[in-house]
Tab-separated table of N, CA and C in Angstrom:
chain	number	residue	atom	x	y	z
A	1	MET	N	153.820	50.150	89.511
A	1	MET	CA	154.468	51.416	89.325
A	1	MET	C	155.598	51.252	88.327
A	2	ALA	N	155.729	52.236	87.445
A	2	ALA	CA	156.784	52.162	86.433
A	2	ALA	C	158.105	52.608	87.033
A	3	LYS	N	159.125	51.974	86.580
A	3	LYS	CA	160.467	52.330	87.041
A	3	LYS	C	160.941	53.575	86.298
A	4	MET	N	161.441	54.593	87.027
A	4	MET	CA	161.897	55.831	86.406
A	4	MET	C	163.378	55.724	86.091
A	5	ASN	N	163.733	56.057	84.875
A	5	ASN	CA	165.128	56.072	84.461
A	5	ASN	C	165.589	57.504	84.324
A	6	PRO	N	166.787	57.832	84.799
A	6	PRO	CA	167.298	59.195	84.604
A	6	PRO	C	167.501	59.471	83.119
A	7	LEU	N	167.328	60.722	82.749
A	7	LEU	CA	167.534	61.106	81.355
A	7	LEU	C	169.009	60.976	81.003
A	8	LYS	N	169.290	60.231	79.936
A	8	LYS	CA	170.675	60.012	79.534
A	8	LYS	C	171.277	61.266	78.906
A	9	GLU	N	170.451	62.058	78.245
A	9	GLU	CA	170.980	63.205	77.519
A	9	GLU	C	170.810	64.519	78.292
A	10	PHE	N	170.443	64.462	79.538
A	10	PHE	CA	170.251	65.676	80.332
A	10	PHE	C	171.596	66.352	80.568
A	11	ASP	N	171.705	67.626	80.278
A	11	ASP	CA	172.949	68.369	80.415
A	11	ASP	C	172.896	69.208	81.701
A	12	TRP	N	173.575	68.735	82.710
A	12	TRP	CA	173.577	69.419	84.003
A	12	TRP	C	174.238	70.789	83.921
A	13	ASP	N	175.235	70.979	83.061
A	13	ASP	CA	175.909	72.279	82.926
A	13	ASP	C	174.930	73.349	82.443
A	14	VAL	N	174.107	73.019	81.453
A	14	VAL	CA	173.123	73.971	80.943
A	14	VAL	C	172.096	74.300	82.040
A	15	PHE	N	171.657	73.261	82.778
A	15	PHE	CA	170.702	73.458	83.864
A	15	PHE	C	171.262	74.393	84.921
A	16	GLU	N	172.526	74.196	85.323
A	16	GLU	CA	173.144	75.029	86.358
A	16	GLU	C	173.359	76.456	85.876
A	17	ASP	N	173.737	76.624	84.576
A	17	ASP	CA	173.913	77.967	84.022
A	17	ASP	C	172.599	78.732	84.028
A	18	ALA	N	171.507	78.046	83.667
A	18	ALA	CA	170.189	78.689	83.658
A	18	ALA	C	169.780	79.085	85.071
A	19	ALA	N	170.040	78.214	86.031
A	19	ALA	CA	169.685	78.515	87.424
A	19	ALA	C	170.486	79.684	87.957
A	20	SER	N	171.782	79.753	87.622
A	20	SER	CA	172.596	80.860	88.132
A	20	SER	C	172.224	82.169	87.464
A	21	SER	N	171.881	82.151	86.146
A	21	SER	CA	171.480	83.402	85.495
A	21	SER	C	170.146	83.889	86.040
A	22	GLN	N	169.249	82.953	86.433
A	22	GLN	CA	167.983	83.352	87.023
A	22	GLN	C	168.205	84.049	88.360
A	23	SER	N	169.122	83.547	89.171
A	23	SER	CA	169.381	84.195	90.458
A	23	SER	C	170.067	85.535	90.265
A	24	GLU	N	170.876	85.685	89.180
A	24	GLU	CA	171.476	86.987	88.878
A	24	GLU	C	170.397	87.988	88.513
A	25	GLU	N	169.399	87.557	87.713
A	25	GLU	CA	168.302	88.449	87.353
A	25	GLU	C	167.531	88.875	88.590
A	26	GLU	N	167.304	87.942	89.512
A	26	GLU	CA	166.602	88.291	90.741
A	26	GLU	C	167.401	89.282	91.556
A	27	SER	N	168.730	89.124	91.620
A	27	SER	CA	169.535	90.071	92.388
A	27	SER	C	169.559	91.428	91.701
A	28	ASN	N	169.550	91.473	90.355
A	28	ASN	CA	169.466	92.748	89.642
A	28	ASN	C	168.136	93.415	89.920
A	29	GLU	N	167.057	92.622	90.007
A	29	GLU	CA	165.756	93.167	90.325
A	29	GLU	C	165.760	93.814	91.700
A	30	GLU	N	166.394	93.170	92.654
A	30	GLU	CA	166.468	93.738	93.997
A	30	GLU	C	167.261	95.036	93.978
A	31	THR	N	168.306	95.083	93.145
A	31	THR	CA	169.119	96.296	93.046
A	31	THR	C	168.290	97.452	92.493
A	32	THR	N	167.489	97.189	91.434
A	32	THR	CA	166.688	98.270	90.878
A	32	THR	C	165.592	98.696	91.843
A	33	ASP	N	165.066	97.779	92.666
A	33	ASP	CA	164.089	98.177	93.675
A	33	ASP	C	164.716	99.122	94.688
A	34	ASP	N	165.985	98.883	95.019
A	34	ASP	CA	166.671	99.704	96.005
A	34	ASP	C	166.862	101.137	95.540
A	35	VAL	N	166.939	101.366	94.205
A	35	VAL	CA	167.205	102.716	93.725
A	35	VAL	C	165.947	103.533	93.486
A	36	GLU	N	164.770	102.927	93.618
A	36	GLU	CA	163.558	103.717	93.497
A	36	GLU	C	163.533	104.779	94.584
A	37	ARG	N	162.994	105.921	94.242
A	37	ARG	CA	162.865	107.046	95.162
A	37	ARG	C	164.216	107.587	95.612
A	38	MET	N	165.125	107.704	94.635
A	38	MET	CA	166.410	108.329	94.913
A	38	MET	C	166.868	109.101	93.683
A	39	VAL	N	167.872	109.949	93.862
A	39	VAL	CA	168.389	110.782	92.792
A	39	VAL	C	169.600	110.095	92.161
A	40	VAL	N	169.592	110.005	90.819
A	40	VAL	CA	170.702	109.446	90.066
A	40	VAL	C	170.991	110.356	88.874
A	41	SER	N	172.142	110.159	88.250
A	41	SER	CA	172.480	110.919	87.047
A	41	SER	C	172.059	110.143	85.815
A	42	GLY	N	171.612	110.857	84.807
A	42	GLY	CA	171.222	110.247	83.545
A	42	GLY	C	171.714	111.085	82.388
A	43	ILE	N	171.678	110.502	81.196
A	43	ILE	CA	172.134	111.193	79.989
A	43	ILE	C	170.937	111.450	79.084
A	44	VAL	N	170.799	112.678	78.632
A	44	VAL	CA	169.719	113.054	77.729
A	44	VAL	C	169.989	112.395	76.380
A	45	ILE	N	169.031	111.591	75.904
A	45	ILE	CA	169.227	110.921	74.617
A	45	ILE	C	168.286	111.421	73.529
A	46	SER	N	167.251	112.166	73.922
A	46	SER	CA	166.326	112.702	72.937
A	46	SER	C	165.579	113.886	73.537
A	47	ILE	N	165.324	114.890	72.691
A	47	ILE	CA	164.590	116.087	73.127
A	47	ILE	C	163.570	116.437	72.050
A	48	ASN	N	162.335	116.694	72.481
A	48	ASN	CA	161.357	117.295	71.578
A	48	ASN	C	160.591	118.358	72.362
A	49	GLU	N	159.589	118.947	71.755
A	49	GLU	CA	158.871	120.053	72.401
A	49	GLU	C	158.192	119.652	73.698
A	50	ARG	N	157.707	118.407	73.781
A	50	ARG	CA	156.909	117.981	74.931
A	50	ARG	C	157.671	117.185	75.971
A	51	GLU	N	158.738	116.459	75.563
A	51	GLU	CA	159.388	115.570	76.519
A	51	GLU	C	160.880	115.401	76.263
A	52	ILE	N	161.555	114.996	77.331
A	52	ILE	CA	162.985	114.719	77.296
A	52	ILE	C	163.149	113.246	77.652
A	53	VAL	N	163.897	112.509	76.838
A	53	VAL	CA	164.138	111.093	77.125
A	53	VAL	C	165.525	110.988	77.759
A	54	VAL	N	165.578	110.306	78.915
A	54	VAL	CA	166.815	110.212	79.686
A	54	VAL	C	167.150	108.740	79.928
A	55	ASN	N	168.412	108.392	79.711
A	55	ASN	CA	168.903	107.039	79.974
A	55	ASN	C	169.679	107.058	81.277
A	56	ILE	N	169.288	106.174	82.205
A	56	ILE	CA	170.003	106.089	83.490
A	56	ILE	C	170.713	104.750	83.644
A	57	GLY	N	170.865	104.037	82.509
A	57	GLY	CA	171.603	102.783	82.542
A	57	GLY	C	170.750	101.556	82.763
A	58	TYR	N	169.430	101.698	82.722
A	58	TYR	CA	168.529	100.558	82.852
A	58	TYR	C	168.148	100.081	81.463
A	59	SER	N	167.404	99.000	81.397
A	59	SER	CA	167.015	98.443	80.107
A	59	SER	C	166.033	99.349	79.358
A	60	ASN	N	165.291	100.180	80.066
A	60	ASN	CA	164.389	101.113	79.409
A	60	ASN	C	164.721	102.537	79.848
A	61	ASP	N	164.342	103.479	79.004
A	61	ASP	CA	164.629	104.891	79.271
A	61	ASP	C	163.437	105.546	79.947
A	62	GLY	N	163.678	106.701	80.548
A	62	GLY	CA	162.617	107.444	81.201
A	62	GLY	C	162.259	108.691	80.414
A	63	ILE	N	161.007	109.068	80.471
A	63	ILE	CA	160.523	110.268	79.788
A	63	ILE	C	160.131	111.286	80.845
A	64	ILE	N	160.621	112.505	80.663
A	64	ILE	CA	160.341	113.594	81.595
A	64	ILE	C	159.709	114.732	80.801
A	65	PRO	N	158.652	115.351	81.321
A	65	PRO	CA	158.060	116.500	80.615
A	65	PRO	C	159.107	117.598	80.400
A	66	ALA	N	159.112	118.168	79.215
A	66	ALA	CA	160.070	119.227	78.885
A	66	ALA	C	159.904	120.437	79.803
A	67	SER	N	158.713	120.629	80.341
A	67	SER	CA	158.455	121.772	81.224
A	67	SER	C	159.346	121.741	82.472
A	68	GLU	N	159.816	120.556	82.878
A	68	GLU	CA	160.681	120.464	84.057
A	68	GLU	C	162.078	121.018	83.787
A	69	PHE	N	162.394	121.283	82.523
A	69	PHE	CA	163.708	121.813	82.150
A	69	PHE	C	163.618	123.231	81.598
A	70	ARG	N	162.484	123.909	81.827
A	70	ARG	CA	162.307	125.243	81.235
A	70	ARG	C	163.336	126.258	81.726
A	71	TYR	N	163.932	126.035	82.885
A	71	TYR	CA	164.971	126.925	83.384
A	71	TYR	C	166.281	126.740	82.605
A	72	ASN	N	166.378	125.668	81.840
A	72	ASN	CA	167.608	125.335	81.126
A	72	ASN	C	167.335	125.246	79.616
A	73	PRO	N	167.208	126.392	78.929
A	73	PRO	CA	166.892	126.364	77.498
A	73	PRO	C	168.036	125.823	76.632
A	74	ASP	N	169.244	125.736	77.173
A	74	ASP	CA	170.400	125.260	76.416
A	74	ASP	C	170.613	123.758	76.536
A	75	LEU	N	169.672	123.024	77.140
A	75	LEU	CA	169.794	121.577	77.303
A	75	LEU	C	169.906	120.923	75.929
A	76	LYS	N	170.830	119.957	75.804
A	76	LYS	CA	171.011	119.283	74.525
A	76	LYS	C	171.266	117.788	74.736
A	77	VAL	N	171.116	117.022	73.675
A	77	VAL	CA	171.368	115.587	73.713
A	77	VAL	C	172.817	115.360	74.140
A	78	GLY	N	173.008	114.435	75.069
A	78	GLY	CA	174.345	114.133	75.592
A	78	GLY	C	174.628	114.776	76.936
A	79	ASP	N	173.808	115.759	77.338
A	79	ASP	CA	173.997	116.399	78.646
A	79	ASP	C	173.660	115.423	79.769
A	80	THR	N	174.354	115.572	80.886
A	80	THR	CA	174.066	114.781	82.076
A	80	THR	C	173.150	115.586	82.983
A	81	VAL	N	172.074	114.944	83.449
A	81	VAL	CA	171.102	115.602	84.321
A	81	VAL	C	170.804	114.702	85.512
A	82	ASP	N	170.425	115.320	86.623
A	82	ASP	CA	169.994	114.563	87.796
A	82	ASP	C	168.509	114.280	87.662
A	83	VAL	N	168.119	113.047	87.977
A	83	VAL	CA	166.712	112.660	87.925
A	83	VAL	C	166.359	111.881	89.183
A	84	TYR	N	165.117	111.983	89.572
A	84	TYR	CA	164.576	111.266	90.718
A	84	TYR	C	163.783	110.078	90.170
A	85	ILE	N	164.087	108.876	90.638
A	85	ILE	CA	163.375	107.687	90.174
A	85	ILE	C	162.126	107.517	91.030
A	86	GLU	N	160.979	107.817	90.435
A	86	GLU	CA	159.717	107.657	91.152
A	86	GLU	C	159.291	106.200	91.167
A	87	SER	N	159.448	105.532	90.031
A	87	SER	CA	159.095	104.123	89.913
A	87	SER	C	159.877	103.544	88.753
A	88	LYS	N	160.277	102.278	88.880
A	88	LYS	CA	161.077	101.704	87.803
A	88	LYS	C	160.253	101.324	86.590
A	89	SER	N	158.935	101.277	86.687
A	89	SER	CA	158.117	101.082	85.491
A	89	SER	C	156.654	101.386	85.763
A	90	ASP	N	156.030	101.988	84.745
A	90	ASP	CA	154.590	102.214	84.818
A	90	ASP	C	153.890	101.070	84.082
A	91	ARG	N	152.619	101.224	83.780
A	91	ARG	CA	151.876	100.142	83.138
A	91	ARG	C	152.391	99.836	81.731
A	92	LEU	N	153.133	100.754	81.122
A	92	LEU	CA	153.706	100.533	79.792
A	92	LEU	C	155.164	100.088	79.865
A	93	GLY	N	155.684	99.904	81.072
A	93	GLY	CA	157.073	99.473	81.231
A	93	GLY	C	158.072	100.611	81.171
A	94	GLN	N	157.602	101.850	81.237
A	94	GLN	CA	158.456	103.031	81.143
A	94	GLN	C	158.927	103.455	82.528
A	95	LEU	N	160.192	103.837	82.635
A	95	LEU	CA	160.692	104.409	83.886
A	95	LEU	C	159.961	105.709	84.169
A	96	ILE	N	159.613	105.934	85.409
A	96	ILE	CA	158.964	107.193	85.778
A	96	ILE	C	160.002	108.024	86.510
A	97	LEU	N	160.463	109.085	85.837
A	97	LEU	CA	161.524	109.939	86.359
A	97	LEU	C	161.014	111.366	86.524
A	98	SER	N	161.681	112.123	87.398
A	98	SER	CA	161.352	113.528	87.577
A	98	SER	C	162.628	114.324	87.815
A	99	HIS	N	162.839	115.306	86.970
A	99	HIS	CA	163.989	116.193	87.168
A	99	HIS	C	163.668	117.221	88.250
A	100	LYS	N	162.415	117.666	88.276
A	100	LYS	CA	161.981	118.650	89.270
A	100	LYS	C	162.162	118.110	90.686
A	101	LYS	N	161.757	116.858	90.921
A	101	LYS	CA	161.905	116.262	92.249
A	101	LYS	C	163.372	116.041	92.603
A	102	ALA	N	164.203	115.768	91.608
A	102	ALA	CA	165.643	115.607	91.871
A	102	ALA	C	166.233	116.925	92.356
A	103	ARG	N	165.852	118.008	91.705
A	103	ARG	CA	166.352	119.325	92.120
A	103	ARG	C	165.859	119.677	93.521
A	104	ALA	N	164.580	119.384	93.811
A	104	ALA	CA	164.023	119.694	95.130
A	104	ALA	C	164.681	118.841	96.211
A	105	THR	N	164.914	117.573	95.916
A	105	THR	CA	165.556	116.677	96.890
A	105	THR	C	166.952	117.175	97.234
A	106	LYS	N	167.714	117.540	96.202
A	106	LYS	CA	169.071	118.041	96.448
A	106	LYS	C	169.037	119.380	97.196
A	107	ALA	N	168.043	120.211	96.898
A	107	ALA	CA	167.922	121.496	97.588
A	107	ALA	C	167.620	121.290	99.069
A	108	TRP	N	166.740	120.339	99.391
A	108	TRP	CA	166.420	120.082	100.794
A	108	TRP	C	167.634	119.562	101.556
A	109	VAL	N	168.487	118.813	100.889
A	109	VAL	CA	169.728	118.362	101.535
A	109	VAL	C	170.570	119.584	101.905
A	110	LYS	N	170.675	120.546	100.985
A	110	LYS	CA	171.439	121.779	101.271
A	110	LYS	C	170.803	122.579	102.408
A	111	VAL	N	169.480	122.671	102.404
A	111	VAL	CA	168.784	123.412	103.466
A	111	VAL	C	169.061	122.766	104.815
A	112	ASN	N	168.954	121.435	104.880
A	112	ASN	CA	169.204	120.731	106.141
A	112	ASN	C	170.651	120.846	106.596
A	113	GLU	N	171.595	120.847	105.648
A	113	GLU	CA	173.006	121.040	106.004
A	113	GLU	C	173.219	122.441	106.581
A	114	ALA	N	172.603	123.438	105.952
A	114	ALA	CA	172.729	124.812	106.442
A	114	ALA	C	172.138	124.934	107.843
A	115	LEU	N	171.012	124.293	108.079
A	115	LEU	CA	170.389	124.313	109.393
A	115	LEU	C	171.294	123.642	110.431
A	116	ALA	N	171.837	122.485	110.080
A	116	ALA	CA	172.702	121.747	111.008
A	116	ALA	C	173.972	122.531	111.339
A	117	ASN	N	174.464	123.300	110.369
A	117	ASN	CA	175.687	124.082	110.570
A	117	ASN	C	175.410	125.505	111.027
A	118	ASN	N	174.138	125.833	111.265
A	118	ASN	CA	173.738	127.174	111.671
A	118	ASN	C	174.284	128.225	110.699
A	119	ALA	N	174.233	127.903	109.405
A	119	ALA	CA	174.785	128.777	108.369
A	119	ALA	C	173.743	129.778	107.885
A	120	THR	N	174.235	130.917	107.439
A	120	THR	CA	173.394	131.919	106.810
A	120	THR	C	173.282	131.554	105.339
A	121	VAL	N	172.080	131.606	104.787
A	121	VAL	CA	171.885	131.272	103.378
A	121	VAL	C	171.419	132.501	102.614
A	122	LYS	N	171.690	132.496	101.321
A	122	LYS	CA	171.240	133.581	100.453
A	122	LYS	C	169.925	133.169	99.816
A	123	ALA	N	169.044	134.159	99.653
A	123	ALA	CA	167.742	133.914	99.042
A	123	ALA	C	167.477	134.999	98.014
A	124	TYR	N	166.916	134.588	96.885
A	124	TYR	CA	166.515	135.528	95.855
A	124	TYR	C	165.056	135.886	96.089
A	125	VAL	N	164.767	137.169	96.240
A	125	VAL	CA	163.402	137.632	96.494
A	125	VAL	C	162.665	137.705	95.160
A	126	LYS	N	161.645	136.853	95.022
A	126	LYS	CA	160.913	136.765	93.760
A	126	LYS	C	159.771	137.768	93.673
A	127	CYS	N	159.008	137.890	94.772
A	127	CYS	CA	157.877	138.822	94.746
A	127	CYS	C	157.430	139.133	96.160
A	128	ARG	N	156.614	140.181	96.252
A	128	ARG	CA	156.058	140.589	97.532
A	128	ARG	C	154.681	139.979	97.672
A	129	THR	N	154.338	139.591	98.880
A	129	THR	CA	152.999	139.081	99.164
A	129	THR	C	152.462	139.823	100.387
A	130	LYS	N	151.243	139.532	100.752
A	130	LYS	CA	150.683	140.135	101.947
A	130	LYS	C	151.461	139.621	103.161
A	131	GLY	N	152.141	140.505	103.851
A	131	GLY	CA	152.857	140.154	105.067
A	131	GLY	C	154.280	139.666	104.873
A	132	GLY	N	154.765	139.638	103.638
A	132	GLY	CA	156.135	139.155	103.454
A	132	GLY	C	156.537	139.065	101.995
A	133	THR	N	157.443	138.141	101.720
A	133	THR	CA	157.940	137.946	100.365
A	133	THR	C	158.038	136.445	100.060
A	134	ILE	N	158.081	136.137	98.779
A	134	ILE	CA	158.372	134.778	98.318
A	134	ILE	C	159.827	134.797	97.866
A	135	VAL	N	160.613	133.888	98.447
A	135	VAL	CA	162.040	133.835	98.134
A	135	VAL	C	162.397	132.467	97.568
A	136	ASP	N	163.488	132.438	96.829
A	136	ASP	CA	164.017	131.190	96.289
A	136	ASP	C	165.294	130.877	97.040
A	137	VAL	N	165.297	129.726	97.740
A	137	VAL	CA	166.464	129.283	98.494
A	137	VAL	C	166.888	127.928	97.922
A	138	PHE	N	168.030	127.865	97.260
A	138	PHE	CA	168.533	126.623	96.659
A	138	PHE	C	167.532	126.000	95.687
A	139	GLY	N	166.681	126.826	95.062
A	139	GLY	CA	165.702	126.296	94.123
A	139	GLY	C	164.345	125.984	94.730
A	140	ILE	N	164.190	126.201	96.016
A	140	ILE	CA	162.913	125.958	96.687
A	140	ILE	C	162.265	127.308	96.990
A	141	GLU	N	160.990	127.449	96.614
A	141	GLU	CA	160.279	128.683	96.948
A	141	GLU	C	159.796	128.608	98.382
A	142	ALA	N	159.949	129.719	99.093
A	142	ALA	CA	159.541	129.764	100.493
A	142	ALA	C	158.963	131.138	100.809
A	143	PHE	N	158.108	131.181	101.808
A	143	PHE	CA	157.568	132.452	102.301
A	143	PHE	C	158.489	132.974	103.394
A	144	MET	N	158.861	134.237	103.275
A	144	MET	CA	159.645	134.867	104.331
A	144	MET	C	158.824	136.028	104.890
A	145	PRO	N	158.475	135.970	106.175
A	145	PRO	CA	157.682	137.048	106.775
A	145	PRO	C	158.418	138.386	106.675
A	146	GLY	N	157.660	139.435	106.533
A	146	GLY	CA	158.254	140.771	106.447
A	146	GLY	C	159.108	141.103	107.654
A	147	SER	N	158.752	140.586	108.817
A	147	SER	CA	159.523	140.862	110.033
A	147	SER	C	160.913	140.230	109.986
A	148	GLN	N	161.134	139.256	109.093
A	148	GLN	CA	162.435	138.609	108.978
A	148	GLN	C	163.274	139.187	107.839
A	149	THR	N	162.722	140.147	107.112
A	149	THR	CA	163.398	140.699	105.947
A	149	THR	C	164.433	141.748	106.311
A	150	ASP	N	164.136	142.607	107.259
A	150	ASP	CA	165.053	143.698	107.590
A	150	ASP	C	164.845	144.071	109.051
A	151	ILE	N	165.894	144.625	109.642
A	151	ILE	CA	165.804	145.055	111.038
A	151	ILE	C	164.831	146.223	111.157
A	152	VAL	N	164.947	147.172	110.219
A	152	VAL	CA	164.051	148.322	110.189
A	152	VAL	C	162.920	147.987	109.231
A	153	ARG	N	161.708	148.225	109.651
A	153	ARG	CA	160.559	147.924	108.802
A	153	ARG	C	160.662	148.752	107.531
A	154	ALA	N	160.928	148.087	106.409
A	154	ALA	CA	161.118	148.781	105.135
A	154	ALA	C	160.012	148.377	104.167
A	155	ASP	N	159.935	149.068	103.060
A	155	ASP	CA	159.005	148.698	102.000
A	155	ASP	C	159.534	147.418	101.353
A	156	LEU	N	158.781	146.343	101.481
A	156	LEU	CA	159.235	145.039	100.994
A	156	LEU	C	159.421	145.005	99.480
A	157	GLU	N	158.764	145.885	98.781
A	157	GLU	CA	158.891	145.951	97.323
A	157	GLU	C	160.329	146.257	96.897
A	158	THR	N	161.080	146.951	97.749
A	158	THR	CA	162.470	147.292	97.400
A	158	THR	C	163.391	146.070	97.365
A	159	PHE	N	162.973	144.965	97.967
A	159	PHE	CA	163.793	143.745	97.977
A	159	PHE	C	163.553	142.848	96.766
A	160	VAL	N	162.435	143.040	96.049
A	160	VAL	CA	162.096	142.185	94.913
A	160	VAL	C	163.197	142.287	93.853
A	161	GLY	N	163.647	141.111	93.389
A	161	GLY	CA	164.695	141.055	92.370
A	161	GLY	C	166.103	141.050	92.936
A	162	GLN	N	166.214	141.086	94.251
A	162	GLN	CA	167.544	141.104	94.880
A	162	GLN	C	167.826	139.788	95.598
A	163	THR	N	169.118	139.523	95.753
A	163	THR	CA	169.545	138.396	96.575
A	163	THR	C	169.903	138.942	97.940
A	164	ILE	N	169.287	138.386	98.973
A	164	ILE	CA	169.544	138.872	100.327
A	164	ILE	C	170.070	137.760	101.200
């Protein structure tokens, strides 16, 4: 058997620095895993007809369909928007973000708070349907039965376009 000699020129400082930076990368990876499926703020960095590019402070940016911002025609580069992180990367390494899901998530938090506090909420009546109306509550569309619209049975069409 050959006798093994330690490497004379081996630099332990470089080895330890590499090992510590590797563990930092692993801890950063765990941090980004923790933020998947949650709402965070991002900055709009690019806008075109089909998509909005949003930076949330990660190494790559996320692309969101422009249709998710149709309620906000004044959106511009530099604006801060809430986004929901669906996944930190798809097969192309792109962040998968959703502004629509961020708005819905925040709306459900408000709905649950109102329920817990037994609070009365305002709803915008969007249209009449068979047996009731479609209302917007905190950005969420919901069906409201006609029996819950008014004490006296009224023509539900009179509520369309109003906040009740």
